[in-house]
C-alpha positions as a LaTeX table, in Angstrom:
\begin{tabular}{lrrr}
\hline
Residue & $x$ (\AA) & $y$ (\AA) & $z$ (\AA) \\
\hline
Unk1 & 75.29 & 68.95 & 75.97 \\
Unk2 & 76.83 & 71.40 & 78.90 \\
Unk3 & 74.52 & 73.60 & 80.50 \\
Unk4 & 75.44 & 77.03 & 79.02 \\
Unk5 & 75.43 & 80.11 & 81.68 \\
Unk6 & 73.98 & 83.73 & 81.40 \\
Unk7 & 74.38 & 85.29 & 78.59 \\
Unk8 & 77.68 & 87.48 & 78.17 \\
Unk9 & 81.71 & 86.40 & 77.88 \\
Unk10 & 82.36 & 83.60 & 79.43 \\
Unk11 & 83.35 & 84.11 & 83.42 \\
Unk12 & 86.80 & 84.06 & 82.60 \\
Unk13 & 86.71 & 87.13 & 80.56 \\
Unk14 & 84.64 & 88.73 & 83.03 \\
Unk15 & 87.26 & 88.33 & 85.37 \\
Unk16 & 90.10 & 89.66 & 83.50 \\
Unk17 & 88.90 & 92.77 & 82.10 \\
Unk18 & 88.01 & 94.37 & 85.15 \\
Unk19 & 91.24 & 92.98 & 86.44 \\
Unk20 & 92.66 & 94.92 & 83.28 \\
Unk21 & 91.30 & 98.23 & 84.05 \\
Unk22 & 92.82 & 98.14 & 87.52 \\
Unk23 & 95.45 & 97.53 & 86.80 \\
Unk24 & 95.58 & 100.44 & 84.06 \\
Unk25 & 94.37 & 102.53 & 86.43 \\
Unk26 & 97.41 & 101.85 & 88.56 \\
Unk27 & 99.48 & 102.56 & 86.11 \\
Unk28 & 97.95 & 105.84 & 84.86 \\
Unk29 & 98.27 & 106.95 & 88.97 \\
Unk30 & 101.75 & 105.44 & 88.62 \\
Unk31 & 102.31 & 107.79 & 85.70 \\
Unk32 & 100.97 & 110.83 & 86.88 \\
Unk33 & 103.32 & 110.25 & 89.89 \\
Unk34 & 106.30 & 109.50 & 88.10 \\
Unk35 & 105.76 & 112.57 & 85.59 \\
Unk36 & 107.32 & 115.28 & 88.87 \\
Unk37 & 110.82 & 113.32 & 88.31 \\
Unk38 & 112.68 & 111.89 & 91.12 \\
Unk39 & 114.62 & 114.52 & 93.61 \\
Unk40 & 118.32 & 114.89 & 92.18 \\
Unk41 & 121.37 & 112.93 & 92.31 \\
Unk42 & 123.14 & 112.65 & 95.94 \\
Unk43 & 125.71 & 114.87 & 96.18 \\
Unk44 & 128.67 & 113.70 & 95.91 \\
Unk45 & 131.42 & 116.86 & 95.80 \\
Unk46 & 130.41 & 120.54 & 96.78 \\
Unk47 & 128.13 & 122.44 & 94.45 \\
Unk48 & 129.60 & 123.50 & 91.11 \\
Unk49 & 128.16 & 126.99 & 91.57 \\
Unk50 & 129.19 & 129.28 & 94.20 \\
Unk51 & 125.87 & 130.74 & 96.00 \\
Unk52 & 125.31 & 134.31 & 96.28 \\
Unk53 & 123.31 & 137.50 & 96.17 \\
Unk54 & 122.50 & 139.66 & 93.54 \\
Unk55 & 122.28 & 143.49 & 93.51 \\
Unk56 & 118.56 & 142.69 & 93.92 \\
Unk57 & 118.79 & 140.84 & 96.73 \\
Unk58 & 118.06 & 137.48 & 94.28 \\
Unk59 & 119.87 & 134.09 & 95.38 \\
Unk60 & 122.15 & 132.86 & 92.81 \\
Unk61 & 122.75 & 128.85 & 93.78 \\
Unk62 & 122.74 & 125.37 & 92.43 \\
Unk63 & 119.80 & 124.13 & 94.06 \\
Unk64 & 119.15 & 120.75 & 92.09 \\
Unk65 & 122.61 & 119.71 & 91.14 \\
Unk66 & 123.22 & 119.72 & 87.73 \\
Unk67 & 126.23 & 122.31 & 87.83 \\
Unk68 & 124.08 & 124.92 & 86.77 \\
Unk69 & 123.36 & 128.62 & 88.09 \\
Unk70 & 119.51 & 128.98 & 89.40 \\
Unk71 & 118.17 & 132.26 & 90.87 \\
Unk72 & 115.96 & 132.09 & 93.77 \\
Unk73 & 113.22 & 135.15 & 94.14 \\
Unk74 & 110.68 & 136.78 & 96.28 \\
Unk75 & 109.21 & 140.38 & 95.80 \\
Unk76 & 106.43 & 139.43 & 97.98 \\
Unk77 & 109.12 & 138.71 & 101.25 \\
Unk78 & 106.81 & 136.29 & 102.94 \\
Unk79 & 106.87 & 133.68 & 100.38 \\
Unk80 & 104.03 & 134.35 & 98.32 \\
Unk81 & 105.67 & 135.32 & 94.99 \\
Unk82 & 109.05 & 132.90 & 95.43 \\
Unk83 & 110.10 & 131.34 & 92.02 \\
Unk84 & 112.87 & 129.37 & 91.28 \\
Unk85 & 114.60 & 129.71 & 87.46 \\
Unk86 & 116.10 & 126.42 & 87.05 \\
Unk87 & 119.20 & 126.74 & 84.14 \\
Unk88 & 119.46 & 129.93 & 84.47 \\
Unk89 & 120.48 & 131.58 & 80.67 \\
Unk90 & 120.55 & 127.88 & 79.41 \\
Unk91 & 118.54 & 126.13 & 76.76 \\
Unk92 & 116.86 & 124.18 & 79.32 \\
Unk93 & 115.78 & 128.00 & 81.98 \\
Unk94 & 112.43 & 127.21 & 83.20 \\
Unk95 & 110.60 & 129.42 & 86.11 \\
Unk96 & 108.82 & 127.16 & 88.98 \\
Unk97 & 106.45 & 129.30 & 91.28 \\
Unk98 & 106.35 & 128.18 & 94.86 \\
Unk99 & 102.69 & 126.21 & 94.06 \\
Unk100 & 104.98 & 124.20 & 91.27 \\
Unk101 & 107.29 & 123.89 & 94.13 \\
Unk102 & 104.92 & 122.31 & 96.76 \\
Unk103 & 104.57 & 118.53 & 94.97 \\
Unk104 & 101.59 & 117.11 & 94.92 \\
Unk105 & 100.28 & 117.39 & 98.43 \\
Unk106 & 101.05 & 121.36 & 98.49 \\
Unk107 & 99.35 & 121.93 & 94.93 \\
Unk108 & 96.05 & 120.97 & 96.15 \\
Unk109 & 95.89 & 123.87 & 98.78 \\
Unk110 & 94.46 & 127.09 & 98.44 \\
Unk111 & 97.67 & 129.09 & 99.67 \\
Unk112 & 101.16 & 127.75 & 99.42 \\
Unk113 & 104.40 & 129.55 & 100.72 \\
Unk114 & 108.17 & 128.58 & 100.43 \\
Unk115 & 112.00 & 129.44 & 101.27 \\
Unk116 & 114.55 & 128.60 & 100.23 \\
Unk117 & 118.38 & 128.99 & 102.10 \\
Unk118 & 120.50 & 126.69 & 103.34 \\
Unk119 & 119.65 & 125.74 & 106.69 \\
Unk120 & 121.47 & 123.24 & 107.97 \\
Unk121 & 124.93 & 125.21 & 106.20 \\
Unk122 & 126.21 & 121.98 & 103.99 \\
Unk123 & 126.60 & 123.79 & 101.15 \\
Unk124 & 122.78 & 123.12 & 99.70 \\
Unk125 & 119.76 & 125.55 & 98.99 \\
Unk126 & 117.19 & 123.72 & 101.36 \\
Unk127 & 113.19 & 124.24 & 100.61 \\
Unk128 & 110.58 & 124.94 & 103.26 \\
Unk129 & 106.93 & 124.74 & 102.02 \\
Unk130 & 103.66 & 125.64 & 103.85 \\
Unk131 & 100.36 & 125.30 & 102.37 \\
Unk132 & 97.07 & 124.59 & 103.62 \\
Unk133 & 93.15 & 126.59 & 103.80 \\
Unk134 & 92.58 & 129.80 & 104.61 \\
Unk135 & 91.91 & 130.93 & 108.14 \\
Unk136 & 88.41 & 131.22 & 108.91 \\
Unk137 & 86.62 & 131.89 & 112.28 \\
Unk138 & 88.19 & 131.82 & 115.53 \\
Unk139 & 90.08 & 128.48 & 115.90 \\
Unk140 & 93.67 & 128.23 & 114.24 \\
Unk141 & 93.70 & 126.42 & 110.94 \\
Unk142 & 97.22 & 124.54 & 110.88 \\
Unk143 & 99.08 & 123.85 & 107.50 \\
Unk144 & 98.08 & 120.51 & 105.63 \\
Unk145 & 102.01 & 120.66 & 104.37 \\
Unk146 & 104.23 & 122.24 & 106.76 \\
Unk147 & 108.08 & 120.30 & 105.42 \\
Unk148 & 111.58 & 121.57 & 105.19 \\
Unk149 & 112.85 & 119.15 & 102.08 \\
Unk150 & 116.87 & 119.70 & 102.40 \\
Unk151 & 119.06 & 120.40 & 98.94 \\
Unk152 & 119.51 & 119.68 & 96.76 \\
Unk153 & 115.48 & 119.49 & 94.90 \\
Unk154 & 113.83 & 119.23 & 92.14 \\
Unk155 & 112.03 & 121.20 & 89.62 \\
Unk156 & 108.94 & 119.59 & 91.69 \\
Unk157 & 110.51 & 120.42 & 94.79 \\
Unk158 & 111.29 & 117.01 & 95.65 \\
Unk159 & 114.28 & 116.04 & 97.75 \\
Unk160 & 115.91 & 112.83 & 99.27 \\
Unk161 & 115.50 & 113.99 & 102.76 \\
Unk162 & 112.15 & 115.62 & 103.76 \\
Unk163 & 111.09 & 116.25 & 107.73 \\
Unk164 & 107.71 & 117.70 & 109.22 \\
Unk165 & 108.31 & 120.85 & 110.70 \\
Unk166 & 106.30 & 121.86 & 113.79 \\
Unk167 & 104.33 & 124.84 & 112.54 \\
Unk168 & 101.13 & 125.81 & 113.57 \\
Unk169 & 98.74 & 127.78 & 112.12 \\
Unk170 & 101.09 & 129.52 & 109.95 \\
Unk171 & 100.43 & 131.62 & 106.53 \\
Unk172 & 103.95 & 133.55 & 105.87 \\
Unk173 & 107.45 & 132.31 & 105.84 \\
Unk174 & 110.49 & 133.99 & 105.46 \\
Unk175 & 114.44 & 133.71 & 105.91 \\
Unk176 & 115.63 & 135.40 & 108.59 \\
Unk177 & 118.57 & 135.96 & 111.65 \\
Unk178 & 117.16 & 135.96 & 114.96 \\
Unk179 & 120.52 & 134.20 & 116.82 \\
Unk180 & 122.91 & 135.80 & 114.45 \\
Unk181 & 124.90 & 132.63 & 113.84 \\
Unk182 & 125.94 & 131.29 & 110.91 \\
Unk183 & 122.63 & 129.47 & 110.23 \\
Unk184 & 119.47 & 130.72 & 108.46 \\
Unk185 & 116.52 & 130.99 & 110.54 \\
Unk186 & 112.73 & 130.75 & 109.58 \\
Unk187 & 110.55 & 133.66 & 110.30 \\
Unk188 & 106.55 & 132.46 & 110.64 \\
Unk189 & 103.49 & 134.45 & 110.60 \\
Unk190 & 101.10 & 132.34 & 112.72 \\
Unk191 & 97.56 & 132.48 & 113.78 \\
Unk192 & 97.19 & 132.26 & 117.69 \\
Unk193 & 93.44 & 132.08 & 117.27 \\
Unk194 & 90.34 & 135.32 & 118.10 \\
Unk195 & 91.69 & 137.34 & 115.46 \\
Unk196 & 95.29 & 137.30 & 117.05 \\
Unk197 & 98.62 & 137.01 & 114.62 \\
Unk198 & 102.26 & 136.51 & 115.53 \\
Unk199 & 105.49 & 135.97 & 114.52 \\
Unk200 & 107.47 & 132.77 & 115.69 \\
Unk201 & 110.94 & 131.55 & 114.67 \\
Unk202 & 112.63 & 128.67 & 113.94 \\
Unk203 & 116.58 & 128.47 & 114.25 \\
Unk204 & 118.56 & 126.91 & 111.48 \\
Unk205 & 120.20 & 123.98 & 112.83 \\
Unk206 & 123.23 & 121.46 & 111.68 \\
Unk207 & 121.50 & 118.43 & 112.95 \\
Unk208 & 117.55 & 119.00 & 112.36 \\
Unk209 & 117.96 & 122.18 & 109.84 \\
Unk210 & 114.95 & 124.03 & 111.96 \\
Unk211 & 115.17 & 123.54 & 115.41 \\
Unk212 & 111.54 & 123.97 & 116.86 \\
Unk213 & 112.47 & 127.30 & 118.93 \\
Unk214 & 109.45 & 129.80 & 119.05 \\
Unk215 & 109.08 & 131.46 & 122.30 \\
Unk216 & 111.89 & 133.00 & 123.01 \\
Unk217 & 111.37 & 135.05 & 119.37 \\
Unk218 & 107.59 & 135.49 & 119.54 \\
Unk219 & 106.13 & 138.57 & 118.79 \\
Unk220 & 103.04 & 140.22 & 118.68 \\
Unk221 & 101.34 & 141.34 & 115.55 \\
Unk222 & 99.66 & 144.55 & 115.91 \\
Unk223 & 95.67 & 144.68 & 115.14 \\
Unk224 & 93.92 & 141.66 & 114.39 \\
Unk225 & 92.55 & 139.98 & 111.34 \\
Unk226 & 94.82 & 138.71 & 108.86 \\
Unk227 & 97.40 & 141.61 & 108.00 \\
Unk228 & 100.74 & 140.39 & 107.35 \\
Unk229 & 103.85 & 142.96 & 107.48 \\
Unk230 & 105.38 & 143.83 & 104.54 \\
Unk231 & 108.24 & 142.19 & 105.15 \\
Unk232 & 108.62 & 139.61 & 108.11 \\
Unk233 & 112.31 & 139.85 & 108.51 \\
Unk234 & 114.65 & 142.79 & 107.98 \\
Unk235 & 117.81 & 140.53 & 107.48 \\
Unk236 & 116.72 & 138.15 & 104.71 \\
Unk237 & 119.21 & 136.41 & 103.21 \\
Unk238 & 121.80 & 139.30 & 103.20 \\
Unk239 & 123.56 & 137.97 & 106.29 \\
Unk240 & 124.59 & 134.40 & 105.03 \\
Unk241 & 125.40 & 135.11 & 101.18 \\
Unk242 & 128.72 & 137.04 & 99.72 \\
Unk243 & 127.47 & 139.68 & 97.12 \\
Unk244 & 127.64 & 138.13 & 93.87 \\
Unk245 & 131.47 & 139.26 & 92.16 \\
Unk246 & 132.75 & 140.17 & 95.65 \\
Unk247 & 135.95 & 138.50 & 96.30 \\
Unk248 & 136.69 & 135.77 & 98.54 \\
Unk249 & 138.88 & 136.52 & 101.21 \\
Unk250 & 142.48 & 134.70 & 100.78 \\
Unk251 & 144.79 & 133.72 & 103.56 \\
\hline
\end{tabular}
């Protein structure tokens, strides 16, 4: 008669249900990941929806391509408070703060900021998110997610095209004209490090959507410790939109 072994399932069932939970495990992360969607379709025409500005200074835009109206807001003006109604007056209107807006590197953060315009002017809402820890001490604490994800995005903020922006220590965003061209431009509210704030820029851009220009815009914050201005940029968005119902010029 065979020897018999220890005790238990034989070795070959030992094997495979660790093997088993692994690969369950996999799954369940594969799941998780897959339940933020996929970033929308590639455009293909120009959006359906003509973008514009409310009385209230809200963007009206198709930001994730389905043909439907969306309205972009911020009451805070440094990106704080931005939400996103996706659908707007259909069946399907859901609100996204920025946080739901970050993906899942920018949830995990303790602050998260975002934009939205079009920076790069092809006819897409683009999405800039920051998000990182808190300042503390002396030394500059840079963003962990510092990205401008270009239009159209998802619900989850997810886009095709994503690139690293050059930011350092930054805690505010907001649109803004520094160049007065036809491009948005990025206003940030960056740490400089012993209790020292400023306010950089970065110039919308066909090619790159930011460009990394700072110096030439940099400016001072007055005090120290964190105290961010009310609002970073007096132009906002107002320079780039029609008013919505204003008439396109003919001709």
């Amino acid at each position: 008669m065979a020897a018999r072994g220890p005790s238990g399932p034989p070795r070959s069932r030992r094997l495979t249900r660790p093997a088993s939970l692994t690969a369950a495990g996999l799954l369940l992360l594969a799941g998780g990941e897959d339940s933020l969607g996929a970033p929308p379709p590639r455009p293909t025409a120009p959006p359906a929806v003509t973008a514009c500005l409310t009385g209230t200074g809200d963007l009206i835009a198709d930001v994730d391509n389905d043909g439907r109206r969306d309205r972009i807001t911020d009451p805070s003006h440094h990106g704080a408070l931005l939400t996103v109604t996706f659908g707007l007056g259909s069946p399907r209107e859901v609100t996204v703060s920025a946080r739901g807006l970050a993906d899942r590197p920018g949830r995990r953060q303790e602050y998260v900021r975002a934009a939205v315009a079009d920076f790069d002017r092809d006819g897409w809402s683009d999405l800039v998110v920051v998000a990182g820890e808190e300042q503390g001490g002396d030394d500059p604490v840079p963003p962990r997610v510092a990205e401008l994800r270009f239009g159209p995005f998802s619900d989850t903020g997810r886009s095709r095209r994503t690139v690293q922006l050059d930011l350092g220590a930054t805690k505010d965003i907001a649109v803004a004209d520094y160049d007065h061209d036809r491009y948005p431009d990025l206003a940030a509210y960056t740490y400089s490090g012993d209790g020292t704030y400023e306010t950089q820029a970065r110039l919308g851009d066909p090619h790159t959507g930011l460009a990394p220009d700072t110096r030439a815009y940099t400016t001072d914050a007055p005090g120290t410790g964190y105290d961010p201005p009310a609002t970073l940029s007096d132009s906002g968005l107002t320079p780039f939109y029609p008013a919505c119902g204003a008439r396109r010029p003919t001709g």
